[in-house]
Short mmCIF file of C-alpha atoms in Angstrom, two decimals:
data_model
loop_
_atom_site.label_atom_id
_atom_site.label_comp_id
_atom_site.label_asym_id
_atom_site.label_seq_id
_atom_site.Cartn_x
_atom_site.Cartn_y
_atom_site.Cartn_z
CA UNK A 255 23.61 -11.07 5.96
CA UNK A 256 19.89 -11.02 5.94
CA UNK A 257 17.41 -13.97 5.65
CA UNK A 258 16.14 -12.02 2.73
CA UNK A 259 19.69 -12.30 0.83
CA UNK A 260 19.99 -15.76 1.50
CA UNK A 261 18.41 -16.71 -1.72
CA UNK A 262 18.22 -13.59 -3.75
CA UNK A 263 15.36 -12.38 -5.45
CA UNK A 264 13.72 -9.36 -7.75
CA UNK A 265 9.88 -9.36 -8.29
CA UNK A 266 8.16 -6.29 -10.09
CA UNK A 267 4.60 -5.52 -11.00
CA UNK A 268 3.28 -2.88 -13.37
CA UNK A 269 -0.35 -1.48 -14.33
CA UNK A 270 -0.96 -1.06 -18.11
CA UNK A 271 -4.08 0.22 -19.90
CA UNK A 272 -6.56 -2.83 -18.85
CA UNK A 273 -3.80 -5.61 -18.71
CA UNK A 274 -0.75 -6.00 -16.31
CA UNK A 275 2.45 -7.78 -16.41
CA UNK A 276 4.20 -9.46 -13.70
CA UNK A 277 8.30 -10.59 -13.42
CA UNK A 278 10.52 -11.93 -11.71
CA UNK A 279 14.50 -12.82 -11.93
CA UNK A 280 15.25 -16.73 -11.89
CA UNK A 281 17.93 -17.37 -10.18
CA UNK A 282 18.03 -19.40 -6.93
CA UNK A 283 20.78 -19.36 -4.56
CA UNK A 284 22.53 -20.32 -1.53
CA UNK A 285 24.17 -17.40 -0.52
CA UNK A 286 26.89 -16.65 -3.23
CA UNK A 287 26.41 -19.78 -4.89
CA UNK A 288 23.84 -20.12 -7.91
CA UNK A 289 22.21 -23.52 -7.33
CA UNK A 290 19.55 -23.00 -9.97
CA UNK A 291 18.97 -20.63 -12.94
CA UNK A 292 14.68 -21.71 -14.00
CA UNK A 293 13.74 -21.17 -10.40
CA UNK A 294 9.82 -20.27 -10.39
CA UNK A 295 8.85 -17.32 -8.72
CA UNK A 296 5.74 -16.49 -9.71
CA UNK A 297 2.98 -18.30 -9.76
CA UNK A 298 -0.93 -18.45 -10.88
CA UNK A 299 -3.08 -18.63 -8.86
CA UNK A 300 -6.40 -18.50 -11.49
CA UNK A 301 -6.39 -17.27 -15.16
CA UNK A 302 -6.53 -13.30 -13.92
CA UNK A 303 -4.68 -13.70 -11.08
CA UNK A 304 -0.79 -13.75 -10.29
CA UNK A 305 1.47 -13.97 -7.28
CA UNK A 306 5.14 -13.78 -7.04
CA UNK A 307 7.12 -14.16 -4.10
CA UNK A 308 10.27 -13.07 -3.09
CA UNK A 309 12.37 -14.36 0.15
CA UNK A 310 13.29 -17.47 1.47
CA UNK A 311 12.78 -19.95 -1.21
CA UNK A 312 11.67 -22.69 1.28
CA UNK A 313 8.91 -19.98 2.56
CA UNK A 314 7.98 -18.78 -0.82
CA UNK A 315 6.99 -22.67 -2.11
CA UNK A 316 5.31 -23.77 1.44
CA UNK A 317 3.01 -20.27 1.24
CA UNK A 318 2.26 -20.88 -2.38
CA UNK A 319 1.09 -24.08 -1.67
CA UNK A 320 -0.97 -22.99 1.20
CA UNK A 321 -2.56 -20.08 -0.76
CA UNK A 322 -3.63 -22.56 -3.60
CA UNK A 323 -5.27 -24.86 -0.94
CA UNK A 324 -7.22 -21.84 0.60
CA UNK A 325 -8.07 -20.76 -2.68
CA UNK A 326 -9.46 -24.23 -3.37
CA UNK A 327 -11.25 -24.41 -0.73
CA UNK A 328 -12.61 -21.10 -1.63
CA UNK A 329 -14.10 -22.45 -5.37
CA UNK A 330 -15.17 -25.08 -3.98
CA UNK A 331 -18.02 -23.32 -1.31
CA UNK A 332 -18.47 -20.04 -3.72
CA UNK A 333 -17.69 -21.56 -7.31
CA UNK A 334 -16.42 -18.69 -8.81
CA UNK A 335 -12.80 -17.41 -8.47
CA UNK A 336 -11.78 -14.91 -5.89
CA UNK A 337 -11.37 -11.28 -7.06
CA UNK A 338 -7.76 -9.74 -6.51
CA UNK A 339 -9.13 -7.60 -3.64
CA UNK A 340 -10.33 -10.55 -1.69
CA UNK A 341 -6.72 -12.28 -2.18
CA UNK A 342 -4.91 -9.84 -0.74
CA UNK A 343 -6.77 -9.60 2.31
CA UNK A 344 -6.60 -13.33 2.58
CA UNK A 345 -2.65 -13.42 1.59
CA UNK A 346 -2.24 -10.18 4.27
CA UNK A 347 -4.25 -12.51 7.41
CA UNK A 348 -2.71 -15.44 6.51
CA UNK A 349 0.86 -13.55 7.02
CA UNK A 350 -0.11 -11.95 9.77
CA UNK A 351 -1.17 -13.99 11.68
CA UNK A 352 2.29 -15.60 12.07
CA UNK A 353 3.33 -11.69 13.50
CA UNK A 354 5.98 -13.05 15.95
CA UNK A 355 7.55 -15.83 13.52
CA UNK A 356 6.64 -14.68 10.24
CA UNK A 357 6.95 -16.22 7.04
CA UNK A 358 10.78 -15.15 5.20
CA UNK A 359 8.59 -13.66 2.15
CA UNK A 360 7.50 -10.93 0.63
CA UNK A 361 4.50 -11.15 -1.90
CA UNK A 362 3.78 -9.17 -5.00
CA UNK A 363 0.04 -9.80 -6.39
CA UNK A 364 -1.14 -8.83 -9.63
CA UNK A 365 -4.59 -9.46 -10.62
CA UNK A 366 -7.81 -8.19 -12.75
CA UNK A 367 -10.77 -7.71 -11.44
CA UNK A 368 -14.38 -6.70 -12.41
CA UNK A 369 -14.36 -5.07 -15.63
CA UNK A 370 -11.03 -5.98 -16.24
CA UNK A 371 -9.60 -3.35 -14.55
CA UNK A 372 -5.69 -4.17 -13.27
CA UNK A 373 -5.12 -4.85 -9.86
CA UNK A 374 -1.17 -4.99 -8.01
CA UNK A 375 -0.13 -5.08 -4.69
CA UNK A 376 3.06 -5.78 -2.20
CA UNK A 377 3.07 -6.54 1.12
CA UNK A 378 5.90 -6.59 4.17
CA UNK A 379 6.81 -10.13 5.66
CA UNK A 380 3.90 -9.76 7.98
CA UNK A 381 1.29 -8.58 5.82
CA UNK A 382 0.89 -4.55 5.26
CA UNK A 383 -0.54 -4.25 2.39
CA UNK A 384 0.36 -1.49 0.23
CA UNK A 385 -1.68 -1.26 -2.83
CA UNK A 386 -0.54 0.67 -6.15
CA UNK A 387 -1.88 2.40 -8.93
CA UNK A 388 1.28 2.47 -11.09
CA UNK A 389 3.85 0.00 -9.80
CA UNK A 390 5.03 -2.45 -7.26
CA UNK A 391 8.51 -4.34 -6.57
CA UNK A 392 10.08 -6.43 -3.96
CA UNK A 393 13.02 -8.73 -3.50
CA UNK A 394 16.97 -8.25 -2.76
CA UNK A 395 17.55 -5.43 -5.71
CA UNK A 396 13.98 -3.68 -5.10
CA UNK A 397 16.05 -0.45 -4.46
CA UNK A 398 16.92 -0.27 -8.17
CA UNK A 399 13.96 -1.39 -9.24
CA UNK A 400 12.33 1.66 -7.23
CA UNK A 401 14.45 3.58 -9.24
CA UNK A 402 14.25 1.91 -12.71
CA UNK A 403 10.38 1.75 -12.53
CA UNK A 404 9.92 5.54 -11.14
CA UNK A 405 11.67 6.30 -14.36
CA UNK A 406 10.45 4.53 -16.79
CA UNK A 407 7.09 4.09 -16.24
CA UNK A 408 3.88 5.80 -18.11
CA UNK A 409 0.35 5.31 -16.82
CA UNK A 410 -1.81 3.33 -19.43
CA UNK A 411 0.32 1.76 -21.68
CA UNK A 412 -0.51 -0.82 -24.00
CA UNK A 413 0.27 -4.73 -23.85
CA UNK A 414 3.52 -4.64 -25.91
CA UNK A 415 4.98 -1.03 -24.45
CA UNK A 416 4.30 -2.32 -21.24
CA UNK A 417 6.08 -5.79 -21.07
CA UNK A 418 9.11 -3.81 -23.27
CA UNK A 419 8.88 -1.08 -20.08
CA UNK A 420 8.86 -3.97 -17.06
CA UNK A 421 11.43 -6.31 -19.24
CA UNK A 422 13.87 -2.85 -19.62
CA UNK A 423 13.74 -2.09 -15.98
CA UNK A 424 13.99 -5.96 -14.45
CA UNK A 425 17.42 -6.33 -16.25
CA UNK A 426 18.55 -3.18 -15.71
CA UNK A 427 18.13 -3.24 -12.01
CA UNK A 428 19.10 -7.33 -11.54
CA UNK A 429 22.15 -6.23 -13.72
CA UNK A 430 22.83 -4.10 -10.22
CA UNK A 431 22.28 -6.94 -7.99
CA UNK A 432 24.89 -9.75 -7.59
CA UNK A 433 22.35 -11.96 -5.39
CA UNK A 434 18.98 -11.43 -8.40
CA UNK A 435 19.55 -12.15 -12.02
CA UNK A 436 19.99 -14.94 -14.48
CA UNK A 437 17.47 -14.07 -16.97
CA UNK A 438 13.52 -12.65 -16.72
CA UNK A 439 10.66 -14.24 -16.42
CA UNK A 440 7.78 -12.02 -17.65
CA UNK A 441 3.87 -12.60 -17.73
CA UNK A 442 1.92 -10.07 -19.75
CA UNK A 443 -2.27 -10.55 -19.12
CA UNK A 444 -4.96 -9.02 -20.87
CA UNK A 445 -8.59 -10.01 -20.35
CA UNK A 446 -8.09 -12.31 -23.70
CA UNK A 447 -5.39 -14.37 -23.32
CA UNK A 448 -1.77 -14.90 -20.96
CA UNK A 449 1.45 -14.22 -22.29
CA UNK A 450 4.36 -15.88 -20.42
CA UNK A 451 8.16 -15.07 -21.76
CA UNK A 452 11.96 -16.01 -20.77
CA UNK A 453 13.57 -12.87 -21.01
CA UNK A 454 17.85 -13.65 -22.05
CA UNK A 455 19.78 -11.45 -19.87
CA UNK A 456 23.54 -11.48 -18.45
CA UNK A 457 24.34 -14.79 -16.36
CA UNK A 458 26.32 -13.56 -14.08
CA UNK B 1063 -2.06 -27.82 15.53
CA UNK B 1064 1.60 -28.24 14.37
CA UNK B 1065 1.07 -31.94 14.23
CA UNK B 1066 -1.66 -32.19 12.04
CA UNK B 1067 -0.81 -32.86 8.67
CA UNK B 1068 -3.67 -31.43 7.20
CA UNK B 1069 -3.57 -27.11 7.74
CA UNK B 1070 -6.64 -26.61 8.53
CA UNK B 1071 -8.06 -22.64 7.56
CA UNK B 1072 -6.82 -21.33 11.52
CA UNK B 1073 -9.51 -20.43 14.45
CA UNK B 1074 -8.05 -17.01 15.06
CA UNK B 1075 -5.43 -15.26 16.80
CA UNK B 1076 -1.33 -15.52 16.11
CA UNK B 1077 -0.18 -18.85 15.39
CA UNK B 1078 3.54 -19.40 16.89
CA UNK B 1079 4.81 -22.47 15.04
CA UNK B 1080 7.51 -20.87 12.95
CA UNK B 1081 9.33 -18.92 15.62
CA UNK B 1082 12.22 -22.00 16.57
CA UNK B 1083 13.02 -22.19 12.84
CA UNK B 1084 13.19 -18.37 12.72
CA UNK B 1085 15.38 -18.27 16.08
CA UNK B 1086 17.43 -20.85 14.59
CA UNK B 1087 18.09 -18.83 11.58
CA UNK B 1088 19.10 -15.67 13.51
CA UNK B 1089 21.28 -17.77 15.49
CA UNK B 1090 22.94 -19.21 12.13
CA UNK B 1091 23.77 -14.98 11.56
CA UNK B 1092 20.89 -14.36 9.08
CA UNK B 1093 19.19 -10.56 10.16
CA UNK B 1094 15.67 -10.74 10.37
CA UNK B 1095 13.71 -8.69 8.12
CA UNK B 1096 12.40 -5.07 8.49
CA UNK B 1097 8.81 -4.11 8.58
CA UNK B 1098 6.92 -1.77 7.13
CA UNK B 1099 6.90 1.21 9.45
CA UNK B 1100 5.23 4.13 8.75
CA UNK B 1101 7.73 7.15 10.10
CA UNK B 1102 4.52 9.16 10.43
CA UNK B 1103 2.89 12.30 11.94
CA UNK B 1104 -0.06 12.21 12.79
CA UNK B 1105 -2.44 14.19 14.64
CA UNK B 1106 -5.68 15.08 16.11
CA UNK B 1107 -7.74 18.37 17.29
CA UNK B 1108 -10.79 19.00 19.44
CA UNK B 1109 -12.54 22.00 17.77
CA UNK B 1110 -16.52 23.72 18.69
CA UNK B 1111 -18.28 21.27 16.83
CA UNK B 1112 -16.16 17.85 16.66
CA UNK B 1113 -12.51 16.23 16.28
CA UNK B 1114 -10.66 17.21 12.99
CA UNK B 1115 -7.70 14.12 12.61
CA UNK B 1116 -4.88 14.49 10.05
CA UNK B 1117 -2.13 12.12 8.90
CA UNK B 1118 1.00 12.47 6.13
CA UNK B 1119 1.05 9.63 3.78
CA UNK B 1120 4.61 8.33 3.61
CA UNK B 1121 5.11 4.44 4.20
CA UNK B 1122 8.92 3.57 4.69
CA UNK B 1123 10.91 0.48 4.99
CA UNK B 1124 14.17 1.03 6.12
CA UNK B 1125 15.39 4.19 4.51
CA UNK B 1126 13.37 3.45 1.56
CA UNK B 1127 10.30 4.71 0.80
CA UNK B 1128 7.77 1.90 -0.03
CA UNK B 1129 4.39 3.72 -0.41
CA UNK B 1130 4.58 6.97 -1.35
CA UNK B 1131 0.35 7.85 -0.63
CA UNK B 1132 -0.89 5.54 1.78
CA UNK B 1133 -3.41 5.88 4.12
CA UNK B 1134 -2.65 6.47 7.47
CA UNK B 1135 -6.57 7.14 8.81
CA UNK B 1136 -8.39 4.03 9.36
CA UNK B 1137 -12.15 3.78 9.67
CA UNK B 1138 -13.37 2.10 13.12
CA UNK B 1139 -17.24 3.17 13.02
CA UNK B 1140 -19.25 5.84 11.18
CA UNK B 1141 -18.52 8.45 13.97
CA UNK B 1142 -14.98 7.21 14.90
CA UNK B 1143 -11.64 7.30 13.14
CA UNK B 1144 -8.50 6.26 13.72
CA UNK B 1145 -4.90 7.47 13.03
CA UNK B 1146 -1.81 4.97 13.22
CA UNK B 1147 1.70 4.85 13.51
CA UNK B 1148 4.61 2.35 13.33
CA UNK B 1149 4.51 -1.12 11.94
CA UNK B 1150 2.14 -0.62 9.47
CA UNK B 1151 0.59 -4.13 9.28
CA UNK B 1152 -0.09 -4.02 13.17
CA UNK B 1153 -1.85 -0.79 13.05
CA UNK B 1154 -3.69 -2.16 9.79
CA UNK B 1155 -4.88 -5.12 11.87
CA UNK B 1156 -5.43 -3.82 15.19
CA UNK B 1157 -7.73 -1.25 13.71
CA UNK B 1158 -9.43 -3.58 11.63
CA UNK B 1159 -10.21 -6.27 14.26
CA UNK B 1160 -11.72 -3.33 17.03
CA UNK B 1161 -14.25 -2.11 13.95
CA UNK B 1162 -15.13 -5.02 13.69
CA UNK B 1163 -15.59 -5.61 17.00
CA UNK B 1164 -17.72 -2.48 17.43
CA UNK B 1165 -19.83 -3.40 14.43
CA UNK B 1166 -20.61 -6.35 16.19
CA UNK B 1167 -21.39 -4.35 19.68
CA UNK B 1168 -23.32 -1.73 17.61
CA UNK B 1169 -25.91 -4.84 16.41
CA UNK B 1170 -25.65 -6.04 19.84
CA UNK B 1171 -26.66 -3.02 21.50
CA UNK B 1172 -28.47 -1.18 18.61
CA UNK B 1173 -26.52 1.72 19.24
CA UNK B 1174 -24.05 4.13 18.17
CA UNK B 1175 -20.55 3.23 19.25
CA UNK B 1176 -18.68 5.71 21.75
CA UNK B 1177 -15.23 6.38 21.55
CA UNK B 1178 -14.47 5.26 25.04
CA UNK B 1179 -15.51 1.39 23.67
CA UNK B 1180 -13.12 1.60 20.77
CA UNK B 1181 -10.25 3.07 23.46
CA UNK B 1182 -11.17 0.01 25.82
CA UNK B 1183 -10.53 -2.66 23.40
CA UNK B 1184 -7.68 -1.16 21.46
CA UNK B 1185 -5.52 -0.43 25.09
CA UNK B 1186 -6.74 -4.14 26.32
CA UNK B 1187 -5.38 -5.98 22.66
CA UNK B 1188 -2.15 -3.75 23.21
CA UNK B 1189 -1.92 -4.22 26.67
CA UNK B 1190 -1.86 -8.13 26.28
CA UNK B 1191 1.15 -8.07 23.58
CA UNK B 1192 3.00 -6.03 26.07
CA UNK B 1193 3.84 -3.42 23.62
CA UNK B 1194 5.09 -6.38 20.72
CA UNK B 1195 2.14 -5.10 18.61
CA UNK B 1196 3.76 -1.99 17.99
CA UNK B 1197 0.65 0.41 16.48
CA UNK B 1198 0.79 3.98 18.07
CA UNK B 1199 -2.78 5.30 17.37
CA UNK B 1200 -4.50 9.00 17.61
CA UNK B 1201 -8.40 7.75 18.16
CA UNK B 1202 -10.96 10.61 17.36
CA UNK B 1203 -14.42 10.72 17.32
CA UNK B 1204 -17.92 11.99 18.29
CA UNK B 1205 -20.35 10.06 19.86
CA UNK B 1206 -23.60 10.96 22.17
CA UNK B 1207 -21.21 12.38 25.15
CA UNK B 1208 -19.22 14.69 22.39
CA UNK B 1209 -16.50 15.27 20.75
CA UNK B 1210 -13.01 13.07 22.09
CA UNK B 1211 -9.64 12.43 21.63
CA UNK B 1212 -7.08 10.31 22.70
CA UNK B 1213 -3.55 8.74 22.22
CA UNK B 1214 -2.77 4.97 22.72
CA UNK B 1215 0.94 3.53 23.09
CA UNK B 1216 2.27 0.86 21.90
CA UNK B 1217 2.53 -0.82 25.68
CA UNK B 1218 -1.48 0.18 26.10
CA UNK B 1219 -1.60 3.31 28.38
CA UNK B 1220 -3.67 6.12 26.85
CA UNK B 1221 -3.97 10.00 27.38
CA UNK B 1222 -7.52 11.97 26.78
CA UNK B 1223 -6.05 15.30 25.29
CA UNK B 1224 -7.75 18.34 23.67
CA UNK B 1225 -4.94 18.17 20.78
CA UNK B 1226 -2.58 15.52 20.31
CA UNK B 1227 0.52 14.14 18.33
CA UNK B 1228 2.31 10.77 17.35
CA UNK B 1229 4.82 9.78 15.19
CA UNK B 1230 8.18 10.31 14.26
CA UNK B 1231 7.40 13.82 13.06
CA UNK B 1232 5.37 14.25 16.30
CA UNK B 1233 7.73 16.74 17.84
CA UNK B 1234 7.65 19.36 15.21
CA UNK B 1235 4.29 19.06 14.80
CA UNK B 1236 3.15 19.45 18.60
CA UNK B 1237 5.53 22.94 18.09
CA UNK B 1238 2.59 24.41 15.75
CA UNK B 1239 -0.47 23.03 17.81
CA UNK B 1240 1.37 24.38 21.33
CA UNK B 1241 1.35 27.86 19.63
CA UNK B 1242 -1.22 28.18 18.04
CA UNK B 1243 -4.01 26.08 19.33
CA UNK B 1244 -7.01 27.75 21.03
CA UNK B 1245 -10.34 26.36 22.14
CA UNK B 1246 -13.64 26.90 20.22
CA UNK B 1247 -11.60 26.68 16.69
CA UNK B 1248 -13.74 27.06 14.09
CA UNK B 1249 -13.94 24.05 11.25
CA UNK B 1250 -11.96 26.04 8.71
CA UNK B 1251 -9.52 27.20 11.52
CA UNK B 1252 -9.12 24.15 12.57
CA UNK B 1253 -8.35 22.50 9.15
CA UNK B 1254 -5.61 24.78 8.63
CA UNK B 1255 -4.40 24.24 11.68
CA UNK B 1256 -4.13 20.79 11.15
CA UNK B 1257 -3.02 20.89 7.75
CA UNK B 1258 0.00 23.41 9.00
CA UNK B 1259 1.21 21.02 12.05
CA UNK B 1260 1.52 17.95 9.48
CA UNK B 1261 2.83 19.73 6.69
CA UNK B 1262 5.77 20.96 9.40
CA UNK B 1263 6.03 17.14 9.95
CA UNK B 1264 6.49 16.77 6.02
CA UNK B 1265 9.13 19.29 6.01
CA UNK B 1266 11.24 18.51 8.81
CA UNK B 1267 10.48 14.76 9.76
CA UNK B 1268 12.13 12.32 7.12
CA UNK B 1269 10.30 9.96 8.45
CA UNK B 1270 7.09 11.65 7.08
CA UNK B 1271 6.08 12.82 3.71
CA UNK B 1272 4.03 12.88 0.37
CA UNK B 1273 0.42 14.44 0.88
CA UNK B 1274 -1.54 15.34 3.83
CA UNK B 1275 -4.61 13.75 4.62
CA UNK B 1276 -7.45 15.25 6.70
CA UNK B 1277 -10.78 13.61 8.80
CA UNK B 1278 -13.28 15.80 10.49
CA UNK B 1279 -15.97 14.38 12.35
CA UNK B 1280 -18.75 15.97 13.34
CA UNK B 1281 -21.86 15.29 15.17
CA UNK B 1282 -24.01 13.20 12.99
CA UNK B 1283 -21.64 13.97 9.91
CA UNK B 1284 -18.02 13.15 8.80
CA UNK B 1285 -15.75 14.00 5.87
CA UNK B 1286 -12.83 12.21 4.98
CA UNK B 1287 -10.70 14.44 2.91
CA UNK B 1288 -8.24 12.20 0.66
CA UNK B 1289 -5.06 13.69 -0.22
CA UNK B 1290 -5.98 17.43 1.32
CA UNK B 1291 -3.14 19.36 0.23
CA UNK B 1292 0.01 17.97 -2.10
CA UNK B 1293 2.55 19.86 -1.33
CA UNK B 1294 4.98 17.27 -2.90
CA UNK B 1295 4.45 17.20 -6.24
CA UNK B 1296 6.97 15.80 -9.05
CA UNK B 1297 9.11 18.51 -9.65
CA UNK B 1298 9.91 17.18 -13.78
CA UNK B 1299 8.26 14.69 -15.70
CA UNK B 1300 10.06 13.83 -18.94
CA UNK B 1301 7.22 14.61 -21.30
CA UNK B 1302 9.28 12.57 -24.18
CA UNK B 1303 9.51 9.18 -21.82
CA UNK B 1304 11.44 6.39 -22.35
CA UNK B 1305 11.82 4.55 -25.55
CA UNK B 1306 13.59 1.33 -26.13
CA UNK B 1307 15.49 1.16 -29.41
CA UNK B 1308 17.02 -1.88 -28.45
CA UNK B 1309 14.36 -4.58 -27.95
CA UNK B 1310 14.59 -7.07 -25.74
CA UNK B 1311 15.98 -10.26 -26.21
CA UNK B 1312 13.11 -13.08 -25.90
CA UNK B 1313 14.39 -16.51 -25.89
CA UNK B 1314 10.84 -17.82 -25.65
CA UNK B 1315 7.26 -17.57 -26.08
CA UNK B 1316 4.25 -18.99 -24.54
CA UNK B 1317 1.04 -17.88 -25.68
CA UNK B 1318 -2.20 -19.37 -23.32
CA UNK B 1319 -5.83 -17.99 -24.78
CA UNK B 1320 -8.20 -17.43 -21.59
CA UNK B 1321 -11.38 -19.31 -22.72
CA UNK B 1322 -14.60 -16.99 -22.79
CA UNK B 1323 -16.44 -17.18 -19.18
CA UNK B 1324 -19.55 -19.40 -20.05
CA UNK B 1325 -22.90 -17.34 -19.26
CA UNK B 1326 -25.95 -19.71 -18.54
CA UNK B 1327 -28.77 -18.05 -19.04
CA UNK B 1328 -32.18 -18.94 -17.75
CA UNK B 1329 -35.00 -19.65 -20.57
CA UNK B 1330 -38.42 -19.19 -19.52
CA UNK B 1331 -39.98 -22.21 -20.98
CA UNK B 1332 -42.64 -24.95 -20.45
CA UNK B 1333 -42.06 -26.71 -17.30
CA UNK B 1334 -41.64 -30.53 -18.05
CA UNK B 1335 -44.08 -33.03 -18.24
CA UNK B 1336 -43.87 -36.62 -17.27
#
């Protein structure tokens, strides 16, 4: 088994018409058993910006943790926030430099930046980032959500079509995935306000 | 380091405190993960007047593809580029680090960097790891000596070639440059010749795909040409799309209004007076 299917996970990340949404699955595991079904995945990091991680649970709370301190740090010297752009470079060093005994997780950031325009991008266990216009996934049942989200997605879609379009394909594709699932955890944000919702899906 | 209690931003370099709990892990029977690799072909050309480079733009991770137009031709200085293949993030950071180690040597010296500098530090750094950082890189460029080109392996040894190939797809490429390459190409020879060598790459590699992208530097000039030739385009696109009759189920709400950024602006008034 892989250290990656030790917990289970499912992240996605879509671009709408100057918003984005983010969401994850919420299950946490050990293995085959389902130790906890509100298990919280994604995280904010500032009012525009949004990471999820998916991996070893135990890696994915320690590097949150770490990424808020940095960020800190960072409003503290520069008092503003830090742009999306600037994140993911810091998120990529920070995982690369621990090359040779990385951290078990793969990130999914989702941000907007100047001019509100939307901002996603994944990254390998070690920090290569790969930056999209239309959508990003990661976690144990990102080969379904490859597929779900190359089918269902339209470029610049409104608020509403867009969290209906990354709600449809996260359950379909976690509904694939025996180690992912347990309901949806969606955040839809537009340059006016954060919408966070608990999606109901099958609990198995 | 490890002991402090306090994680301090790091001083550089790799940092090898997680490696026992990762060994442990493995030895427990969990697989460690893949990396992104980037099946690749890339290549690189000496023509008359400079170095033409050219890449595919398929990023893969496992037998999945992960990025379908990524870009494989990293910038190292204003007269040198750089093409790189397999783990993606270690070419991504080896190239960074040497530009910005010759930015720093170009304010140094006040002058243009050569391409011999940038093959110096990129074979020492990937000499050190003893092939671990595992970036295979085409380095092109033209500096006051000419036009170059070279190949770097993963374990550090390099080759000065007049054309050159790397990459899974390297083999079927190097087929089109051994017959048809000739000295004193022109630039719109050349170009095609590039664009023909990684398009048979595209074709017959699976570990290379998507579009082809195309560098040529010339003396005193380059011109990074994005996404070249797509010969890869989405066969159907369901004009209709998707639409969701069924809605779905929301079993709760949350609703957080991002307060208006406060702007402070600066009134010219009378200064104050005690």
């Amino acid at each position: 088994m892989s250290i990656f299917e030790y917990n289970g996970s499912a992240v996605v990340a879509m671009v709408g018409k100057n918003c984005f949404a983010i969401a994850s699955d919420r299950r946490l595991g050990v293995q085959l058993q389902t130790i906890a079904t509100d298990f919280q995945r994604i995280s904010k990091i500032h009012d525009h910006l949004f990471i999820g991680l998916s991996g070893l649970a135990t890696d994915v709370q320690t590097l949150y943790q770490r990424l808020v301190f940095r960020h800190k740090l960072y409003q503290l010297r520069e008092e503003r926030d830090m742009k999306p752009e600037t994140f993911a470079s810091l998120v990529s060093a920070i995982l690369y430099e621990k090359r040779f005994g990385p951290f078990l997780c793969q990130p999914v950031i989702a941000g907007l930046g100047d001019d509100n325009k939307p901002f996603i991008c994944t990254m390998d266990s070690i920090g290569a980032k790969e930056l999209a216009k239309d959508f990003v996934v990661s976690g144990t049942a990102s080969e379904s959500l490859y597929g779900a989200c190359e089918a269902m997605y339209k470029p610049d879609m409104e608020a509403e079509e867009l969290f209906e379009t990354i709600s449809q394909a996260l359950l379909s594709s976690v509904d694939r995935d025996c180690l992912s699932g347990w309901g949806g955890h969606v955040y839809v944000v537009t340059p006016n306000e954060v919408k966070e919702r608990i999606l109901k899906g099958r609990m198995d | 380091m490890t002991q402090s209690s306090v994680d301090l931003p790091p001083k550089g370099g790799f940092s090898f405190d997680l490696c026992k709990r990762n060994d442990m892990l493995t030895q427990k029977g969990l697989k460690a993960p893949s990396f992104l690799k980037t099946g690749t072909t890339i290549v690189g050309l000496i023509f008359k007047d400079g170095v033409i480079l050219g890449a595919d733009t398929r990023a893969t991770e496992g037998p999945i593809v992960a990025d379908k137009n990524c870009e494989k031709i990293h910038y190292m200085a204003p007269n040198i580029y750089c093409c790189g293949a397999g783990t993606a993030a270690d070419t991504e950071a080896v190239t960074d680090m040497v530009s910005s180690q010759l930015r720093l040597h170009r304010y140094q010296t006040g002058r243009d960097s050569r391409v011999i500098t940038a093959l110096t530090l990129l074979k020492k750094h990937l000499f050190n790891y003893q092939g671990h950082v595992s970036a295979a890189l085409v380095l092109g460029g033209v500096d006051i000596t000419g036009p170059h080109l070279h190949t770097i392996y993963p374990h550090g040894s390099t080759d000065t070639l007049p054309f050159a190939t790397m990459g899974s797809g390297s083999l079927a490429a190097m087929s089109v440059f051994e017959a048809k390459y000739k000295e004193g190409l022109t630039r719109d020879e050349g170009i095609k010749l590039v664009a023909e060598a990684i398009c048979s790459g595209i074709f017959n590699d699976l570990g290379s795909g998507s579009n082809v992208d195309i560098c040529v530097i010339t003396k005193g000039h380059k011109e990074y040409l994005r996404n070249y030739m797509e010969p890869n385009p989405r066969t159907y696109v369901s004009s209709k799309g998707y639409s969701f009759t069924k809605k779905t189920e929301v079993l709760l709400t949350k609703i957080t209004p991002l307060s208006e950024r406060v702007e402070i602006v600066e009134v010219a008034g009378e200064a104050m007076e005690e």
